[in-house]
Amino acid sequence: MNKVFDATSMTDLDEGVLDRGAFVSEEIYRQELQTVFTRAWLFVGHESQIPNPGDFFSSRMGEESVILVRDKASVIHVFLNSCRHRGMKVCRYDQGNTSLFTCPYHAWTYATDGKVRGIPQYKELYDGVLDREKWSLIEVPKMVNYKGTIWASWDENAPDFETYLGEAKLHLDQALDCRDGRPGGSEVIGVHKWVFPSNWKFAAENFLGDSYHNPSHRSVDLIGIGPSARQGIKGRRDNELEMAKHVWIGFAAGHGVHSAVQAMGAEYVSQFANDPEIEAYFRHCHEERNQRLGDDARLLPFTGTIFPNTSYHGRQPRNLCVWHPHSPTETEGWRFFFVDADAPTKVKDFLRRFYMRYSGPAGMTEQDDMENWLYATKASTGTIARRYAFNYQLARDQAHLDPEVNGLTVRGRVNTKMTEHMARGYYRRWKAYLDCADWDELLGRNDPRFAATKKGSPQ
Ligand code: FES
Ligand SMILES: [Fe+2]
């Protein structure tokens, strides 16, 4: 009767069950902060947010504040936003430009490369001997600029970012590359930030490819909020991918995506006939992309989550979203919206309006999703509710398919029907982080499910 509840005692991912403690337990949450957010690669911002020397953007890694900054020599850094003297935040603004970070407490100052620049009464009170170099801002040891997106890890032994992404890279690329197929070239046109009472993993899991929750969006589908807002077109996106074959793919390191493969020779679907300029732009992008990428242009993105807490919408709308943990039952979502940097102003404005009606705190689709996550979190805190595990058995007993989809080879564990194998894989990896496993384990190198793309193996 008095036995202490083990927050993951009911978890068995081969069986397809996950203890609700994963979403509400304070003990599990503390463990996540220590083992997941100090090791995994985390998204911190985009280079277009800090184009000039001295530009900074205050970001987060887990619960902790970090500063993404471009120094005087134009080198990008990520620093812990905490003074080395007594820990005060040295930067209290969301973003801006500065030549120095001056701590508001006792006024130590740091240059944009993190070095101590000034210490009040240095000669008199520290006898001029304090080793300034040693007391620089704490810099994240691993950082990468991947197609303009900045990612960081606190683990010096973390594998390089592309190894970490593995075969999920191709899908993330679709969200980051220009619409005409040029690599990179995107810019952030705005960031929505909002707090909601849900565990952070509900959101991350949603974008792994949970298409099963489609009934939640019935109202936005009925009114048709897609980019073209064409008369007679139902759905919250345009039906440009109607003829495509949808794929749900899990990757060894715990990432999961929902993408689509167009049929060979798929034509551009005319969508914006009411506006010749917008129509010409998207038609041009479609044709250019086909020319540039050839057969590979047939792979198109929907959504995905890069383990642990960065999700993307690859196309309609197009953004990266980070789910920052606040507590087991509270999350701060930051959605970074992308456009091609050289797109016409009219196209950027057109996309901005669609993004806002779809995503973020006021976005009609995101509101549907959040309502589910926050009620599910709240309901799972109950004493009785916590005795019952969640079900992750969807398509558990179905064999995974050949990686050949519409004649295109797609890598990873591929399904052409809805499945929860991405979620099972994600939580297997999450469990490995909690258990302080080594990087071979965290990357799924020992997982027989990913040893070979063998048709018919269990999920
Ligand atoms: S805490 Fe920053 S100068 Fe004292
Ligand atoms: Fe949704």
XYZ file of C-alpha atoms and ligand atoms in Angstrom:
464
model
C 0.000 0.000 0.000
C 2.789 2.447 0.886
C 5.105 1.292 -1.848
C 6.697 4.203 -3.685
C 5.382 4.383 -7.217
C 8.006 3.619 -9.858
C 7.300 6.121 -12.578
C 8.198 3.819 -15.457
C 7.309 0.459 -13.955
C 4.648 -0.249 -16.568
C 6.767 0.681 -19.581
C 7.355 -2.041 -22.158
C 7.853 -0.628 -25.628
C 8.074 -4.017 -27.348
C 4.662 -4.685 -25.887
C 3.620 -1.128 -26.845
C 2.838 0.291 -23.402
C 4.250 3.413 -21.758
C 3.807 4.384 -18.136
C 2.032 7.713 -17.651
C 4.793 8.662 -15.247
C 6.760 9.594 -18.377
C 4.459 12.611 -18.711
C 3.751 13.690 -15.159
C 6.446 12.435 -12.779
C 8.682 15.073 -11.178
C 11.375 12.416 -10.685
C 11.402 11.446 -14.379
C 11.415 15.101 -15.355
C 14.537 15.804 -13.229
C 16.183 12.789 -14.826
C 15.333 14.121 -18.304
C 16.962 17.473 -17.564
C 20.123 15.717 -16.445
C 20.406 12.994 -19.032
C 18.531 14.091 -22.173
C 18.990 17.866 -22.326
C 22.687 17.785 -21.368
C 23.578 15.340 -24.133
C 21.282 15.487 -27.154
C 21.674 18.030 -29.959
C 19.232 20.905 -29.383
C 18.097 23.611 -31.804
C 18.893 27.114 -30.518
C 18.164 29.504 -33.380
C 18.884 30.576 -36.951
C 21.755 32.603 -38.370
C 19.297 34.983 -40.058
C 18.273 36.147 -36.575
C 21.805 37.427 -35.933
C 23.052 38.716 -39.308
C 25.447 41.427 -37.969
C 28.378 41.434 -35.521
C 26.998 42.022 -32.015
C 23.539 40.606 -32.826
C 22.170 38.210 -30.222
C 19.090 36.078 -29.624
C 18.277 34.705 -26.158
C 17.487 31.043 -26.447
C 17.196 27.990 -24.243
C 18.647 24.518 -23.860
C 16.329 22.512 -21.661
C 15.334 24.799 -18.786
C 18.479 26.908 -19.052
C 18.875 30.252 -20.755
C 21.601 30.543 -23.421
C 22.710 33.403 -25.655
C 23.159 32.878 -29.373
C 25.485 35.676 -30.445
C 27.614 36.768 -33.387
C 30.872 38.274 -32.090
C 32.855 41.205 -33.455
C 34.683 38.927 -35.866
C 31.336 37.483 -37.039
C 31.886 34.126 -35.315
C 28.723 32.549 -33.884
C 28.745 31.369 -30.248
C 26.279 29.857 -27.785
C 26.897 30.848 -24.132
C 25.182 29.945 -20.909
C 23.329 33.095 -19.881
C 24.693 33.198 -16.359
C 27.354 35.449 -14.900
C 30.464 33.699 -13.604
C 30.426 35.846 -10.444
C 27.041 35.028 -8.822
C 25.034 33.636 -11.685
C 22.855 36.606 -12.649
C 21.560 36.581 -16.206
C 23.941 38.752 -18.196
C 21.364 39.237 -20.932
C 17.723 39.946 -20.103
C 16.516 40.891 -23.581
C 14.935 38.559 -26.124
C 17.169 39.817 -28.924
C 19.182 42.854 -29.973
C 22.646 44.128 -30.739
C 25.416 44.880 -28.265
C 29.159 45.202 -27.962
C 29.140 44.037 -24.331
C 27.001 42.010 -21.972
C 27.025 43.899 -18.674
C 25.853 41.948 -15.685
C 23.203 43.980 -13.837
C 24.308 42.656 -10.404
C 27.927 43.790 -9.820
C 28.638 44.934 -13.380
C 31.169 42.409 -14.629
C 31.206 42.836 -18.395
C 31.765 40.288 -21.126
C 32.607 40.833 -24.794
C 30.506 39.132 -27.471
C 33.144 36.387 -27.726
C 32.443 35.573 -24.065
C 35.706 36.954 -22.645
C 35.688 39.029 -19.482
C 36.166 42.628 -20.550
C 35.754 44.519 -17.330
C 35.597 43.863 -13.602
C 34.803 46.881 -11.412
C 37.721 47.850 -9.164
C 39.784 45.010 -10.583
C 43.110 46.428 -9.408
C 42.034 47.439 -5.905
C 39.817 44.510 -4.991
C 41.234 41.606 -6.968
C 44.802 42.939 -6.827
C 44.797 42.689 -10.623
C 45.537 38.973 -10.479
C 42.175 37.302 -11.202
C 42.549 35.080 -14.245
C 40.048 36.694 -16.619
C 40.397 34.004 -19.283
C 39.291 31.365 -16.807
C 36.136 33.299 -15.908
C 34.761 33.778 -19.431
C 31.116 32.989 -20.110
C 30.530 29.236 -20.322
C 30.469 28.252 -23.985
C 28.647 25.209 -25.271
C 31.324 22.719 -26.379
C 29.520 21.431 -29.492
C 27.835 23.780 -31.913
C 27.027 23.539 -35.595
C 25.573 25.808 -38.233
C 23.536 23.430 -40.368
C 22.046 25.196 -43.392
C 21.595 28.315 -41.278
C 20.097 26.514 -38.279
C 22.218 26.533 -35.124
C 22.256 23.380 -32.988
C 24.242 22.707 -29.830
C 25.045 19.956 -27.345
C 26.592 20.145 -23.877
C 28.192 16.726 -24.367
C 31.777 16.984 -25.627
C 31.544 13.377 -26.737
C 28.365 13.813 -28.753
C 28.733 12.599 -32.341
C 28.791 15.274 -35.026
C 25.371 16.608 -35.908
C 25.015 14.844 -39.244
C 25.846 11.488 -37.673
C 23.235 12.269 -35.022
C 20.626 13.025 -37.704
C 21.453 9.885 -39.654
C 18.980 9.186 -42.435
C 16.535 11.741 -41.026
C 18.791 14.404 -42.564
C 17.176 14.110 -45.982
C 13.776 14.927 -44.489
C 14.933 17.817 -42.305
C 16.658 19.209 -45.405
C 13.295 19.511 -47.105
C 12.202 21.953 -44.412
C 15.425 23.983 -44.569
C 16.171 24.136 -48.295
C 14.768 26.691 -50.720
C 11.505 25.797 -52.412
C 13.325 25.586 -55.740
C 15.730 22.956 -54.380
C 18.779 25.114 -53.610
C 20.360 23.917 -50.370
C 19.715 26.175 -47.350
C 18.896 29.798 -48.132
C 16.002 30.179 -45.699
C 15.374 32.967 -43.209
C 13.243 33.252 -40.093
C 10.433 35.794 -40.480
C 9.213 35.577 -36.912
C 9.102 33.463 -33.769
C 5.970 32.666 -31.815
C 6.545 31.883 -28.124
C 3.883 30.662 -25.753
C 3.472 28.568 -22.609
C 0.963 25.755 -22.261
C 0.154 23.278 -19.485
C 1.347 20.050 -21.063
C 4.298 17.738 -20.856
C 6.812 18.633 -23.610
C 6.810 15.104 -25.057
C 3.158 15.221 -26.065
C 4.116 17.913 -28.572
C 7.337 16.219 -29.723
C 5.501 12.924 -30.199
C 2.718 14.560 -32.190
C 5.143 15.618 -34.933
C 6.910 12.257 -35.162
C 4.080 11.434 -37.533
C 0.945 10.918 -35.444
C -1.497 11.141 -38.331
C -3.968 9.100 -36.324
C -5.059 12.283 -34.549
C -6.464 13.778 -37.747
C -10.065 13.767 -36.388
C -8.946 16.521 -33.964
C -8.681 18.891 -36.921
C -12.096 18.301 -38.387
C -13.217 21.908 -37.970
C -10.172 23.462 -39.700
C -10.442 20.870 -42.434
C -14.068 21.777 -42.996
C -13.458 25.482 -43.371
C -10.300 25.005 -45.469
C -7.549 27.273 -44.105
C -4.890 26.137 -46.636
C -2.476 28.652 -48.180
C -4.496 29.206 -51.347
C -7.816 29.312 -49.422
C -9.338 28.211 -52.716
C -13.059 27.893 -52.968
C -14.118 24.294 -52.772
C -10.795 23.012 -51.452
C -11.250 21.239 -48.180
C -8.510 20.684 -45.678
C -6.138 22.746 -43.610
C -3.453 22.491 -46.283
C -3.854 22.564 -50.059
C -4.295 19.232 -51.754
C -1.024 19.474 -53.683
C 0.136 16.119 -52.316
C -3.080 14.251 -52.910
C -1.557 11.965 -55.501
C 1.531 11.290 -53.394
C 2.147 8.170 -51.344
C 2.540 8.980 -47.678
C 5.342 7.409 -45.655
C 5.906 7.179 -41.919
C 9.553 6.593 -41.052
C 11.418 5.909 -37.828
C 15.181 6.405 -37.497
C 17.709 4.714 -35.285
C 18.489 7.726 -33.074
C 14.818 8.200 -32.159
C 13.817 10.730 -34.824
C 10.591 10.159 -36.755
C 8.988 11.756 -39.796
C 5.900 11.771 -41.955
C 6.804 12.523 -45.575
C 5.343 11.827 -49.012
C 6.621 10.500 -52.328
C 5.035 11.884 -55.480
C 4.385 9.651 -58.428
C 6.845 9.721 -61.298
C 6.242 12.753 -63.544
C 3.825 14.470 -61.124
C 2.691 17.798 -62.538
C 2.534 21.084 -60.666
C -0.945 21.469 -59.176
C -2.240 24.923 -59.988
C -3.393 26.507 -56.756
C -3.238 30.272 -56.861
C -4.981 31.103 -60.102
C -6.507 34.201 -58.461
C -3.081 35.705 -58.000
C -0.758 35.413 -61.007
C 2.341 36.583 -59.108
C 2.002 33.999 -56.346
C 1.048 31.316 -58.848
C 4.079 32.091 -61.053
C 6.402 31.925 -58.038
C 5.252 28.500 -56.853
C 5.148 27.081 -60.366
C 8.685 28.322 -60.968
C 9.873 26.755 -57.681
C 8.277 23.444 -58.578
C 9.897 23.329 -62.019
C 13.300 24.494 -60.815
C 13.293 21.950 -58.014
C 12.468 19.119 -60.420
C 15.296 20.162 -62.694
C 17.772 20.531 -59.878
C 16.997 17.379 -57.906
C 15.696 15.033 -60.583
C 14.032 11.958 -59.163
C 14.787 13.025 -55.584
C 12.423 15.988 -56.010
C 9.570 13.536 -55.556
C 10.261 13.288 -51.827
C 8.259 15.945 -49.996
C 8.017 16.679 -46.288
C 5.083 16.910 -43.930
C 6.259 16.813 -40.333
C 9.001 15.343 -38.185
C 10.668 15.426 -34.790
C 14.416 15.426 -34.357
C 15.028 13.815 -30.971
C 14.328 15.078 -28.401
C 12.378 18.338 -28.736
C 12.718 19.941 -32.165
C 9.833 19.404 -34.548
C 9.325 20.696 -38.047
C 6.578 21.373 -40.512
C 8.273 20.984 -43.853
C 5.922 22.606 -46.278
C 2.501 23.887 -45.309
C 3.258 25.760 -43.072
C 7.055 25.714 -42.887
C 8.839 26.078 -39.580
C 10.881 24.539 -36.793
C 9.384 24.331 -33.334
C 11.205 23.700 -30.070
C 9.376 22.315 -27.052
C 11.205 23.766 -24.062
C 10.461 22.022 -20.784
C 9.308 24.139 -17.826
C 8.127 21.343 -15.542
C 6.578 17.894 -16.040
C 3.286 19.581 -16.800
C 4.314 22.843 -18.472
C 6.025 23.549 -21.788
C 7.115 26.638 -23.696
C 6.703 26.307 -27.449
C 8.856 28.414 -29.797
C 7.870 28.225 -33.441
C 10.384 29.682 -35.937
C 8.728 30.426 -39.296
C 10.751 30.050 -42.500
C 10.651 31.544 -45.956
C 13.215 31.603 -48.743
C 15.343 34.668 -48.025
C 15.132 35.797 -51.645
C 11.398 35.167 -52.143
C 9.381 38.213 -53.316
C 7.971 40.318 -50.466
C 4.462 39.533 -51.621
C 5.093 35.777 -51.279
C 6.620 36.220 -47.815
C 3.622 38.212 -46.706
C 1.215 35.680 -48.168
C 2.983 32.834 -46.330
C 3.163 34.806 -43.087
C -0.622 35.123 -43.060
C -1.096 31.399 -43.650
C 1.450 30.518 -40.967
C -0.387 32.631 -38.420
C -3.804 31.169 -39.108
C -2.406 27.621 -38.932
C 0.293 27.527 -36.229
C 1.324 29.070 -32.954
C -0.813 30.121 -30.007
C -3.480 31.717 -32.191
C -3.176 29.214 -35.035
C -6.349 27.243 -35.521
C -4.634 23.900 -36.104
C -2.171 24.269 -33.254
C -5.010 25.108 -30.873
C -6.666 21.786 -31.704
C -3.445 19.956 -30.897
C -2.744 21.830 -27.685
C -6.183 21.136 -26.329
C -5.440 17.414 -26.606
C -2.001 17.660 -25.005
C -3.053 19.733 -22.042
C -6.153 17.688 -21.192
C -4.164 14.462 -21.567
C -1.462 15.835 -19.228
C -3.963 16.992 -16.641
C -5.938 13.761 -16.731
C -2.759 11.718 -16.311
C -1.825 13.387 -13.019
C -4.706 11.621 -11.254
C -3.869 9.025 -8.604
C -6.066 6.433 -10.227
C -5.212 7.426 -13.798
C -1.501 6.880 -13.115
C -2.113 3.205 -12.484
C -2.923 2.716 -16.173
C -0.331 2.815 -18.947
C -0.798 4.401 -22.394
C -1.302 2.255 -25.470
C 1.319 2.451 -28.283
C 0.319 -0.704 -30.124
C -0.870 0.832 -33.376
C 0.544 -1.269 -36.245
C 2.830 -3.018 -33.756
C 2.412 -6.388 -35.407
C 2.702 -5.210 -38.972
C 5.917 -5.932 -40.772
C 7.751 -2.945 -42.130
C 7.987 -2.592 -45.852
C 10.532 -2.515 -48.577
C 12.092 0.924 -48.635
C 10.903 1.284 -52.239
C 8.006 3.761 -52.411
C 6.561 4.867 -55.750
C 9.807 3.666 -57.295
C 11.986 5.787 -54.978
C 14.261 4.274 -52.341
C 13.446 5.750 -48.937
C 15.730 4.947 -46.010
C 14.833 4.190 -42.393
C 12.011 2.006 -41.096
C 9.369 2.820 -43.636
C 5.627 2.266 -43.484
C 3.069 3.376 -46.029
C 0.270 3.099 -43.488
C -0.140 4.970 -40.233
C 1.881 3.465 -37.443
C 3.176 4.249 -33.969
C 6.538 2.612 -34.527
C 8.190 6.062 -34.619
C 6.811 6.767 -31.132
C 7.919 3.356 -29.856
C 11.396 4.041 -31.269
C 11.465 7.552 -29.821
C 10.650 6.304 -26.303
C 13.123 3.434 -26.579
C 15.814 6.022 -27.159
C 14.396 8.322 -24.470
C 14.650 5.416 -22.006
C 18.273 4.855 -23.052
C 19.098 8.502 -22.224
C 17.412 8.149 -18.818
C 19.513 5.042 -18.229
C 22.697 7.022 -19.097
C 23.533 4.724 -22.014
C 26.571 5.296 -24.235
C 26.367 6.966 -27.650
C 26.231 3.650 -29.553
C 23.059 2.885 -27.666
C 21.659 6.408 -27.987
C 22.155 6.336 -31.744
C 20.441 2.956 -31.951
C 23.543 1.240 -33.308
C 22.754 -1.881 -31.281
C 19.077 -1.947 -32.155
C 18.393 -4.974 -34.392
C 15.390 -3.194 -35.905
C 17.802 -0.853 -37.661
C 20.582 -3.348 -38.332
C 19.375 -3.745 -41.916
C 16.373 -2.698 -43.898
C 15.050 -6.212 -43.754
C 11.546 -6.636 -44.993
C 9.183 -8.268 -42.587
C 11.071 -7.711 -39.321
C 9.020 -6.788 -36.240
C 8.414 -3.211 -35.144
S 26.555 38.321 -10.523
Fe 27.355 39.244 -12.258
S 28.713 40.687 -11.544
Fe 28.015 39.717 -9.757
Fe -2.317 18.120 -35.276
